[in-house]
């Protein structure tokens, strides 16, 4: 089959940012995060009114109450409407259902003064929230979860071997909701389907009675969603009447018309389709504070509407671009409030609302279309934290598209992240058993979670500190910092005769902690079943309506629970050093190593040992000795994790992603055998330890490709750092694009993302050259690394970097 | 492949993967140590001598003095917040580099076999295949170790790798040809066309270079001429036009202008040498484009940068 290709250099698809978007962007950027009490008050009121009703109905009625009564806003210039909080453009609603204890603690001072993710908290909001705290005492997910946790699991959880923060006191978000269905049938269609199923239920069957409750709840949330849109329609009509500017008046009238029609009815044009996509994204995030709610493959879902409008002359490319830019901006209005501990792991308000472009169609053709290019423009225009923007690359991805992706990467937002279909699709099938066409239609949810249609990812099943697991194996289960016994007794390490004994100890510790991690997740999931069904989200997830069951009760067609190893390179490099120095070359005894680690490399001998450890082979240099250890070690993790099933009997899968957790997990990790000092960060995601990779990007990619990535079905993240100078001209950019293609297509890498190093990082490299040995400079015929340049020359490069950033 | 080829050894000072400005595609550059020329603008001064040397980075040094303690020749001492070496006494044993915790002392140069180099170069084969890349021999001057370079390139060709050499062409034909015969593309540096000026600035006349250029071209090998554009030394329109004319005459189709940069300056200090070109300004983009314009009348592809 011949496919039409669009070329990125065609002027037609490169659109500049409009003044409207510039103005709106400025508004969003200058809005400070502020706390909003409206939702919390309304939910509390609804809960008080419905105490005699079943929880699923109470959840639906609470959602309805919020949507009917919350303040709604249509901001100046907006084309796509729908606000999240009632207290300004970036106001964060509160979700007391999942936990209020931390808010009670942080409300008065900490929220406004903490280091990370500060909020403005108006006095009125403080009073409002204080007035509802007593009601929620003892009723929240977090409290119930803590009460149900077995003692041993609680001890390990509190020893910080694994952490789940947001997902112990927040809702579910990681689900691939079904935008195409809502575009096609509207909530009217969903209601009809539900009513039809209600009619067919057997009155005397207990299971059917459960289904009845779910269906009745869905009817409530569907009507609430429709009514919510109608409120915007009325508001737009009202504003249009007052509007004196004729152009804006017509826009407001159009908004009124759009919101009167969707999401109740099937979308009729591109504008309506974008508005539906936004309403869904917004409503899911008003229902719960689940993280990583993701719009998905918008270039695919919206394409039929775009194409039809264009063909019928109802839409110009400029208009389409502006609507997409509006959507991009809207994503940046969503903001949630989390506790201090959680913001350490997830710093910087990461809503990780993922938009995925490119990739393949369900029947395996290249799916790149005009909208994929327009969305790259949107990313170029907006360049903010949201969306989490990803592109799927496969063997037939057009070169010009990849080049345009590379250009956008060069702007330095680290996005789009690039995923490789060649491994993602087999990985999805291997773990979840979805059919090929569904697997090909996967999107990214959150940061990296591969999610085929109809799959519910059961949030993050914990950041799991594997560096510490290895260290506990090297210390008979005793925490090196506290002296507390937290792991199993796996033998006095100074008595180990062979490296195999070390590996055996690692396996035992790993199995032990993973088991407790699974228990921890199970308890949270049990509580969510009981207390927080997600009715609205369930109504748009494939499987739930068919089965008559909420997602918290296993309603989705497919599911998976990820767990994230933190400190992978730290752990594996530690084992490499132990094997090489203690057992192979016998330059060091286990007793000496233990003393050095216990003392955090104190004294001359301590420092000498540290240098020996640092000079041992490290992951990230395409050195088989180090890389095979990473393979061996990750296999241990995969083997143990894959033994388990979640609450719905669905698989566990690995996600190698750490976000900010490397810092708090590092604080609790003593000195490690890779030469890392106590309490410093452990290694990030699937990347080599900072500064350990010295052979350039191709070596990092080769090293990463030796990990059995098909077993990281929930995703992995590989960060590459580039100085802008090596992406500067088109030839260099093309080689970069080819390198990416080689990794994703030939080496079957799962993901790679590029940080174009900014001047701040370069300054840090001046101060801490040991962390930046990998920062390369490329000039014809010249050999050097950034940290080796004289200060004046470094300053010059920094100045150039700053200049280019303008 | 002959075993003797693989066991040939030479002295290199760096291998750099993901090189993107020295020939087509993604390449691995092998930097050969030693150079017969003395270009005052040289960006790799550590390449000039064929013997091993020690480089010292003051900005990485923590002044822990472990190097002073370990030096058995007493060649090191601390002077004004830096470690000073008496190069008369230093035997370049490398002990000071081994004990340095900060990588501030580094030994430059390493004797390696063709086999060892090949095993590194082969690691990026998968990247060469997609991008049309391969190996580039640079330096220093690859022709300073003609037997090693010839053996290395022969071994690379044997493995099906694309080969590039970056050279000044200053070597006897009998020694040069065995290297070039296994080279797919020659990046030939021609700095100054006037032979007496060439001798004055660089230390040797250029007849041998130009003659070799002609003979390489006649042999059918592809040449790209690279001119380092050094303001005040060789950026006169006359010199550039003469080079372009020469290129046309011998059948070369492409010239790269490599703008002068100062990235090598700090290396002089680290080697305890003096950088002579303190006052020269880095040419602006506009100036380089102006030079390209002036060369438009020749039927050549002129590119700025590698």
Coordinates of N, CA and C in Angstrom, one line a residue, chain A residues 395 604 607-608 611 615 621-624 694-699 701-702 706 722 725-727 729 731-732 735-739 741-743 745-747 766 769-770 773 776-785 787-791 793-794 797, chain B residues 13-27 29 31 43-44 46 57 59-60 66 97-103 106 122-127 130-132 138-139 166 226 258 261-267 269-270 303-306:
Chain A
X395 N 10.6 1.4 12.2 CA 11.5 1.2 11.1 C 11.0 2.0 9.9
X604 N 43.1 7.6 54.9 CA 43.8 7.5 53.7 C 43.5 6.2 53.0
X607 N 40.1 6.3 51.4 CA 40.1 7.1 50.1 C 40.7 6.2 49.0
X608 N 41.8 5.5 49.4 CA 42.4 4.6 48.4 C 41.5 3.6 47.9
X611 N 39.0 5.1 45.5 CA 39.6 5.3 44.2 C 39.6 4.0 43.4
X615 N 37.6 3.3 39.9 CA 38.3 3.0 38.7 C 37.8 1.6 38.1
X621 N 29.9 2.5 29.3 CA 31.1 2.7 28.5 C 31.2 1.7 27.4
X622 N 30.1 0.9 27.2 CA 30.2 -0.2 26.2 C 31.3 -1.2 26.6
X623 N 31.5 -1.4 27.9 CA 32.5 -2.3 28.4 C 31.7 -3.5 28.9
X624 N 32.0 -4.7 28.3 CA 31.2 -5.9 28.5 C 31.3 -6.3 30.0
X694 N 32.4 7.7 29.8 CA 33.4 8.6 29.3 C 33.6 8.4 27.8
X695 N 32.8 7.5 27.2 CA 33.1 7.2 25.8 C 32.0 7.8 24.8
X696 N 31.3 8.7 25.3 CA 30.3 9.4 24.4 C 29.0 8.6 24.3
X697 N 28.1 9.3 23.5 CA 26.7 8.8 23.5 C 26.5 7.4 22.9
X698 N 27.3 7.0 21.9 CA 27.1 5.7 21.3 C 27.4 4.6 22.2
X699 N 28.4 4.9 23.1 CA 28.8 3.9 24.1 C 27.7 3.7 25.1
X701 N 24.5 4.2 24.6 CA 23.4 3.5 23.9 C 23.7 2.0 23.8
X702 N 25.0 1.7 23.5 CA 25.3 0.2 23.3 C 25.2 -0.5 24.7
X706 N 22.3 -3.7 26.1 CA 22.6 -5.0 26.6 C 21.7 -5.5 27.7
X722 N 23.7 16.5 26.0 CA 24.4 17.0 24.8 C 24.6 18.5 25.0
X725 N 26.4 22.6 21.0 CA 27.3 22.7 19.9 C 27.3 21.5 19.0
X726 N 27.0 20.3 19.5 CA 27.1 19.2 18.7 C 25.7 18.9 18.0
X727 N 24.8 19.8 18.1 CA 23.5 19.6 17.4 C 23.3 20.8 16.5
X729 N 24.5 22.5 13.4 CA 24.1 22.6 12.0 C 23.3 21.4 11.6
X731 N 23.8 19.1 9.3 CA 24.5 17.9 9.2 C 24.7 17.2 10.5
X732 N 25.1 17.9 11.5 CA 25.2 17.4 12.8 C 23.9 16.8 13.4
X735 N 23.1 13.5 11.8 CA 23.8 12.4 12.4 C 23.2 12.0 13.7
X736 N 22.8 13.0 14.5 CA 22.1 12.8 15.7 C 20.9 12.0 15.5
X737 N 20.1 12.4 14.5 CA 18.8 11.6 14.2 C 19.1 10.2 13.8
X738 N 20.2 10.0 13.1 CA 20.6 8.6 12.7 C 21.0 7.8 13.9
X739 N 21.7 8.5 14.8 CA 22.1 7.7 16.0 C 20.9 7.3 16.8
X741 N 17.9 6.7 15.6 CA 17.2 5.7 14.8 C 18.0 4.4 15.0
X742 N 19.3 4.4 15.0 CA 20.1 3.2 15.2 C 19.8 2.6 16.6
X743 N 19.7 3.4 17.6 CA 19.4 2.9 18.9 C 17.9 2.3 18.9
X745 N 15.8 1.5 16.4 CA 15.4 0.5 15.4 C 16.3 -0.7 15.4
X746 N 17.6 -0.4 15.3 CA 18.6 -1.5 15.1 C 19.0 -2.2 16.4
X747 N 19.2 -1.3 17.4 CA 19.6 -1.9 18.7 C 18.4 -2.2 19.6
X766 N 31.6 23.2 35.7 CA 32.8 24.0 36.1 C 33.2 23.7 37.5
X769 N 33.6 19.1 38.2 CA 33.9 18.4 37.0 C 33.8 16.9 37.1
X770 N 33.9 16.4 38.3 CA 33.9 14.9 38.5 C 32.5 14.3 38.1
X773 N 32.2 14.1 33.5 CA 33.2 13.6 32.6 C 32.7 13.3 31.2
X776 N 30.7 16.2 26.2 CA 31.6 16.2 25.2 C 31.5 17.5 24.3
X777 N 32.6 17.8 23.7 CA 32.8 18.9 22.8 C 33.2 18.3 21.5
X778 N 32.5 18.7 20.4 CA 32.9 18.2 19.1 C 33.3 19.3 18.1
X779 N 34.5 19.3 17.7 CA 35.0 20.3 16.7 C 35.9 19.5 15.8
X780 N 35.9 19.8 14.5 CA 36.7 19.0 13.5 C 38.1 18.8 14.0
X781 N 38.6 17.6 14.0 CA 40.0 17.3 14.2 C 40.5 17.6 15.6
X782 N 39.6 17.8 16.5 CA 40.0 18.3 17.8 C 39.6 17.3 18.9
X783 N 40.4 17.1 19.9 CA 40.1 16.1 20.9 C 40.0 16.8 22.3
X784 N 38.9 16.8 22.9 CA 38.8 17.3 24.3 C 37.4 17.0 24.9
X785 N 37.4 17.2 26.2 CA 36.1 17.1 26.9 C 35.9 18.5 27.6
X787 N 35.2 19.4 30.6 CA 35.8 19.7 32.0 C 37.3 19.9 31.9
X788 N 37.9 19.5 30.7 CA 39.3 19.7 30.6 C 39.7 21.1 30.0
X789 N 38.7 21.8 29.6 CA 39.0 23.1 29.0 C 39.4 24.1 30.1
X790 N 40.1 25.1 29.8 CA 40.5 26.2 30.7 C 39.2 26.9 31.1
X791 N 39.2 27.6 32.2 CA 38.0 28.2 32.7 C 37.5 29.3 31.7
X793 N 37.8 29.4 28.5 CA 37.2 28.7 27.4 C 35.8 28.2 27.8
X794 N 35.7 27.6 29.0 CA 34.4 27.1 29.5 C 33.4 28.3 29.6
X797 N 32.1 29.1 26.2 CA 31.0 28.2 25.8 C 29.7 28.4 26.5
Chain B
X13 N 47.0 9.0 21.0 CA 46.7 9.7 22.2 C 45.3 9.8 22.6
X14 N 44.4 9.4 21.7 CA 43.0 9.4 22.0 C 42.2 8.6 21.0
X15 N 41.1 8.0 21.4 CA 40.1 7.5 20.5 C 38.8 8.1 20.9
X16 N 38.1 8.7 19.9 CA 36.9 9.5 20.2 C 35.8 8.9 19.4
X17 N 34.8 8.4 20.1 CA 33.6 7.9 19.4 C 32.6 9.0 19.1
X18 N 31.6 8.7 18.3 CA 30.6 9.7 17.9 C 31.3 11.0 17.5
X19 N 32.2 10.9 16.5 CA 32.8 12.1 15.9 C 32.0 12.4 14.7
X20 N 31.6 13.7 14.5 CA 30.6 14.0 13.5 C 31.1 15.1 12.5
X21 N 32.3 15.5 12.7 CA 32.8 16.6 11.8 C 34.1 16.2 11.0
X22 N 34.4 14.9 10.9 CA 35.6 14.4 10.3 C 35.3 13.3 9.3
X23 N 34.6 13.6 8.3 CA 34.2 12.6 7.3 C 32.7 12.3 7.4
X24 N 32.2 11.5 6.5 CA 30.7 11.2 6.5 C 30.3 10.4 7.6
X25 N 29.0 10.6 8.0 CA 28.4 9.7 9.0 C 29.0 9.9 10.4
X26 N 28.6 8.9 11.2 CA 29.1 8.8 12.6 C 30.4 8.1 12.6
X27 N 31.5 8.7 13.2 CA 32.8 8.1 13.0 C 33.5 7.9 14.4
X29 N 37.3 8.5 15.7 CA 38.6 9.1 15.3 C 39.6 8.4 16.2
X31 N 43.4 9.2 17.1 CA 44.4 10.3 17.1 C 45.8 9.7 17.2
X43 N 45.6 22.8 17.5 CA 44.6 22.7 18.6 C 44.9 21.4 19.4
X44 N 45.8 20.6 18.9 CA 46.1 19.4 19.7 C 47.7 19.3 19.9
X46 N 49.3 18.3 22.2 CA 49.8 17.1 22.8 C 50.1 16.0 21.7
X57 N 46.0 19.6 34.5 CA 44.9 20.5 34.5 C 44.8 21.2 35.9
X59 N 42.8 23.4 36.9 CA 41.4 23.6 37.4 C 40.8 22.3 37.9
X60 N 41.4 21.2 37.7 CA 40.9 20.0 38.3 C 41.7 19.6 39.5
X66 N 49.5 14.1 46.3 CA 49.9 12.7 46.2 C 50.9 12.5 45.1
X97 N 50.1 10.1 37.6 CA 48.8 10.1 36.9 C 47.9 9.0 37.6
X98 N 48.6 7.9 37.9 CA 47.8 6.8 38.6 C 47.2 7.2 39.9
X99 N 48.0 8.0 40.7 CA 47.6 8.3 42.0 C 46.6 9.5 42.1
X100 N 46.6 10.2 41.0 CA 45.8 11.5 41.0 C 44.3 11.1 41.1
X101 N 43.7 11.7 42.1 CA 42.2 11.4 42.4 C 41.3 12.2 41.5
X102 N 41.8 13.3 41.0 CA 40.9 14.2 40.3 C 41.1 14.1 38.8
X103 N 41.9 13.2 38.3 CA 42.2 13.2 36.9 C 42.9 14.4 36.4
X106 N 47.3 13.6 33.6 CA 47.0 12.6 32.6 C 48.2 12.3 31.7
X122 N 35.4 -1.2 16.1 CA 34.3 -2.0 15.7 C 33.0 -1.9 16.6
X123 N 33.2 -1.4 17.8 CA 32.1 -1.3 18.7 C 30.9 -0.4 18.1
X124 N 31.3 0.6 17.3 CA 30.2 1.4 16.8 C 29.8 1.0 15.4
X125 N 30.1 -0.1 15.0 CA 29.8 -0.6 13.6 C 28.3 -0.3 13.2
X126 N 27.5 -0.7 14.2 CA 26.0 -0.5 13.9 C 25.6 0.9 13.6
X127 N 26.4 1.9 14.2 CA 26.1 3.3 13.9 C 26.7 3.7 12.6
X130 N 24.3 2.6 9.5 CA 23.1 3.4 9.2 C 23.5 4.8 8.7
X131 N 24.6 5.4 9.2 CA 25.0 6.7 8.9 C 26.0 6.9 7.8
X132 N 26.6 5.7 7.3 CA 27.6 5.8 6.4 C 28.9 6.3 7.0
X138 N 43.4 10.5 12.6 CA 43.8 11.9 12.7 C 45.0 12.0 13.5
X139 N 45.3 13.2 14.0 CA 46.5 13.3 14.8 C 46.6 14.6 15.5
X166 N 42.9 12.0 8.0 CA 43.1 13.5 8.1 C 44.6 13.7 8.1
X226 N 41.1 20.7 3.1 CA 40.7 21.4 4.3 C 41.7 22.5 4.6
X258 N 38.0 25.4 7.8 CA 37.9 25.2 9.2 C 38.3 26.4 10.0
X261 N 39.9 28.2 16.0 CA 39.3 28.3 17.3 C 40.4 28.1 18.4
X262 N 40.0 28.5 19.6 CA 41.1 28.5 20.6 C 40.9 27.4 21.6
X263 N 40.1 26.4 21.2 CA 39.8 25.3 22.2 C 41.0 24.6 22.6
X264 N 42.1 24.7 21.9 CA 43.3 24.0 22.2 C 44.2 24.8 23.2
X265 N 43.9 26.0 23.4 CA 44.8 26.9 24.1 C 45.2 26.4 25.5
X266 N 44.2 25.9 26.2 CA 44.5 25.5 27.6 C 45.5 24.3 27.6
X267 N 45.5 23.5 26.5 CA 46.3 22.4 26.5 C 47.8 22.8 26.5
X269 N 49.1 25.2 28.1 CA 49.4 25.5 29.5 C 49.6 24.2 30.3
X270 N 48.7 23.2 30.0 CA 48.8 21.9 30.7 C 50.0 21.2 30.3
X303 N 32.5 24.5 1.9 CA 31.7 24.3 3.2 C 32.5 25.0 4.3
X304 N 31.8 25.5 5.3 CA 32.4 26.0 6.5 C 32.3 24.9 7.5
X305 N 33.4 24.6 8.1 CA 33.4 23.5 9.1 C 33.5 22.2 8.5
X306 N 33.8 21.1 9.3 CA 34.0 19.8 8.8 C 32.7 19.0 8.6

